[in-house]
Coordinates of C-alpha atoms and ligand atoms in Angstrom, one line a residue:
M1 CA 9.3 -8.4 8.1
D2 CA 12.8 -9.3 8.0
N3 CA 13.5 -7.9 4.7
A4 CA 11.8 -4.4 6.2
R5 CA 14.6 -4.8 9.1
L6 CA 17.2 -4.6 6.6
I7 CA 16.1 -1.8 4.5
P8 CA 18.1 1.5 4.2
S9 CA 17.2 4.2 6.5
A10 CA 18.4 8.2 6.5
Q11 CA 20.9 8.4 9.3
N12 CA 20.3 5.0 9.9
L13 CA 18.0 6.1 12.6
Q14 CA 15.5 3.3 11.8
P15 CA 12.5 5.2 13.1
L16 CA 10.0 2.2 11.5
K17 CA 7.8 -0.1 13.8
Y18 CA 5.5 -2.3 12.3
Y19 CA 1.8 -3.6 13.7
I20 CA 1.0 -7.0 12.1
V21 CA -2.9 -7.5 11.9
D22 CA -3.4 -11.1 11.5
Y23 CA -6.4 -12.8 10.0
D24 CA -8.6 -12.7 13.1
K25 CA -8.2 -8.9 13.3
R26 CA -8.5 -8.2 9.9
E27 CA -12.0 -6.5 9.6
S28 CA -11.1 -4.1 12.0
V29 CA -8.8 -2.6 9.5
F30 CA -11.0 -2.5 6.5
P31 CA -13.2 -0.1 6.9
Y32 CA -10.9 2.8 7.6
L33 CA -9.0 2.2 4.1
K34 CA -10.1 4.2 0.8
W35 CA -9.8 1.7 -2.3
A36 CA -9.0 2.9 -5.9
G37 CA -9.9 6.1 -6.1
Y38 CA -10.2 6.5 -9.6
L39 CA -12.5 3.5 -9.6
T40 CA -15.8 5.3 -8.5
D41 CA -18.3 2.7 -8.8
W42 CA -16.2 0.3 -6.7
N43 CA -16.3 0.5 -2.8
G44 CA -13.2 -2.0 -2.7
P45 CA -12.8 -5.8 -2.1
V46 CA -16.3 -7.3 -1.4
E47 CA -16.3 -10.0 1.7
G48 CA -14.4 -12.6 0.8
E49 CA -11.9 -11.2 -1.7
R50 CA -11.0 -8.6 1.0
P51 CA -6.9 -8.9 2.4
A52 CA -6.2 -11.7 4.5
A53 CA -3.8 -9.4 6.5
Y54 CA -2.3 -6.1 7.2
I55 CA 1.1 -4.8 8.2
I56 CA 1.0 -1.0 9.5
I57 CA 3.9 0.7 9.2
L58 CA 4.5 3.3 12.0
S59 CA 7.2 5.8 12.6
D60 CA 8.3 6.0 16.2
T61 CA 8.2 9.7 17.1
E62 CA 10.6 9.1 20.0
I63 CA 13.3 8.0 17.2
S64 CA 12.2 10.7 14.5
K65 CA 9.4 13.2 13.9
N66 CA 10.2 13.7 10.3
V67 CA 10.0 10.4 8.5
K68 CA 9.9 11.3 5.0
Y69 CA 11.4 8.6 2.9
D70 CA 11.7 5.4 4.8
H71 CA 8.2 3.9 5.1
G72 CA 8.0 4.0 1.0
I73 CA 11.1 1.6 1.0
A74 CA 9.8 -0.5 3.9
A75 CA 6.3 -0.7 2.0
Q76 CA 8.1 -1.5 -1.7
T77 CA 10.4 -4.2 0.2
I78 CA 7.7 -5.8 1.9
L79 CA 5.5 -6.0 -1.3
L80 CA 8.2 -7.6 -3.3
G81 CA 8.8 -9.9 -0.4
A82 CA 4.9 -10.8 -0.7
V83 CA 4.9 -11.5 -4.5
S84 CA 8.0 -13.5 -4.1
K85 CA 5.7 -15.9 -2.2
E86 CA 3.0 -15.6 -4.6
M87 CA 0.9 -13.1 -2.8
G88 CA 0.3 -9.6 -3.6
G89 CA -0.4 -6.6 -1.9
C90 CA -1.6 -2.7 -1.9
I91 CA 0.1 -0.1 -0.3
I92 CA -2.5 2.5 1.0
A93 CA -2.1 5.9 2.3
T94 CA -5.5 7.0 2.5
V95 CA -6.5 5.8 5.9
N96 CA -8.6 7.2 8.6
R97 CA -6.0 7.3 10.9
D98 CA -7.5 8.6 14.1
A99 CA -9.9 5.8 13.9
L100 CA -7.7 3.2 13.5
V101 CA -5.4 4.6 16.0
Q102 CA -8.4 4.1 18.4
T103 CA -9.7 0.6 17.2
L104 CA -6.2 -0.7 17.3
Q105 CA -5.2 1.2 20.6
I106 CA -1.9 2.1 19.1
P107 CA 0.3 4.1 21.6
S108 CA 0.4 7.9 20.9
Q109 CA 4.1 7.5 20.4
Y110 CA 3.6 6.3 16.9
T111 CA 2.2 7.8 13.9
I112 CA 0.3 5.6 11.0
E113 CA 2.3 6.2 8.0
L114 CA 1.0 3.6 5.4
V115 CA -1.0 0.3 5.8
I116 CA 0.0 -2.6 3.6
A117 CA -2.8 -4.8 2.3
L118 CA -1.9 -8.6 1.8
G119 CA -3.6 -11.5 0.2
H120 CA -3.5 -13.7 -3.0
P121 CA -4.4 -11.9 -5.6
K122 CA -7.5 -12.2 -7.7
E123 CA -6.8 -10.2 -10.7
N124 CA -4.5 -9.9 -13.3
V125 CA -2.6 -6.6 -13.2
I126 CA -1.9 -5.8 -16.9
I127 CA 0.8 -2.8 -17.1
K128 CA -0.2 -0.3 -20.1
E129 CA 1.9 2.2 -21.8
I130 CA 0.3 5.7 -21.3
D131 CA -1.4 6.6 -24.5
K132 CA -1.6 10.0 -26.4
N133 CA -4.3 11.5 -24.3
G134 CA -2.1 11.3 -21.2
D135 CA -4.8 9.8 -19.2
I136 CA -2.9 8.0 -16.2
K137 CA -6.2 6.6 -14.5
Y138 CA -6.2 2.7 -14.0
Y139 CA -9.5 0.9 -15.2
R140 CA -10.6 -2.6 -15.2
D141 CA -12.8 -4.7 -17.4
N142 CA -15.0 -7.6 -16.6
E143 CA -12.5 -10.4 -16.9
G144 CA -11.0 -9.5 -13.7
N145 CA -8.3 -7.6 -15.2
H146 CA -6.6 -4.3 -13.8
Y147 CA -5.1 -2.1 -16.6
V148 CA -2.3 0.0 -15.1
P149 CA -0.8 3.2 -17.5
K150 CA 2.7 3.9 -17.1
R151 CA 4.7 6.5 -18.4
K152 CA 6.9 5.5 -21.4
L153 CA 10.7 5.1 -20.8
D154 CA 11.0 8.1 -23.0
D155 CA 9.0 10.2 -21.2
I156 CA 10.6 10.0 -17.8
I157 CA 13.8 10.3 -18.8
I158 CA 14.7 14.2 -19.7
T159 CA 18.5 14.2 -21.3
R160 CA 20.1 11.5 -23.3
Ligands
LIG201 C1 2.1 5.7 -1.4 C2 1.1 5.4 -1.9 C3 -0.1 5.4 -1.4 C4 -1.1 4.8 -2.1 N1 -2.3 5.1 -1.7 C5 -3.3 4.2 -1.9 C6 -4.6 3.9 -1.6 O1 -5.2 4.8 -0.4 N2 -5.5 3.4 -1.5 C7 -5.5 2.7 -3.0 O2 -6.3 1.8 -3.2 N3 -4.6 2.4 -3.5 C8 -3.0 3.1 -3.2 N4 -1.9 3.2 -3.9 C9 -1.8 2.2 -4.7 C10 -1.6 3.0 -5.8 O3 -3.0 3.4 -6.5 C11 -1.1 2.0 -7.0 O4 0.3 1.9 -6.8 C12 -1.1 2.9 -8.7 O5 -2.4 2.8 -9.1 C13 -0.1 2.3 -9.7 O6 -0.6 0.6 -9.6 P1 0.4 -0.3 -9.5 O7 1.2 -0.5 -7.8 O8 -0.1 -1.8 -9.6 O9 1.6 -0.5 -10.3 C14 -1.0 4.1 -3.3 C15 0.3 3.8 -3.6 C16 1.5 4.4 -3.2 C17 2.8 4.3 -3.9

């Protein structure tokens, strides 16, 4: 969290606030998250493999009503910090915000921007180059490997 405190912020407004959901409250968040949309036969992690904690990134509307980018920077900063401590995580934007606000009694001054799920990874993440068919969908095998296609360097740079 202290890394997130130091991130760059447009106009240095620092409109983000954080709701830390620790181990005891974790089950109250899980039902309101949508996991891995491309894995259509998977409803998210089963009990026992679910995130140990969450950080809910909120914007404080009394500071800014138009937080365009800061939450993305905050999310990646938190994840890098987690990985440096041998944890893993996932940024989740598909959130039932109304239900989560109600469940956690989050004051109306705050808007949920993103949820960060944190825990100790169960799977290996393997980066693949996107092949000729251009498919960007991630997929899994039965040995605990999660494959993530990424575009080639030449395909993301438009001038040389
Ligand atoms: C802004 C943003 C929103 C995301 N929302 C979700 C989500 O709602 N549910 C989910 O399971 N993953 C979500 N993800 C995770 C992406 O699916 C993941 O980053 C992508 O598949 C690439 O995998 P990688 O992060 O392992 O490289 C989100 C990622 C970002 C950056």
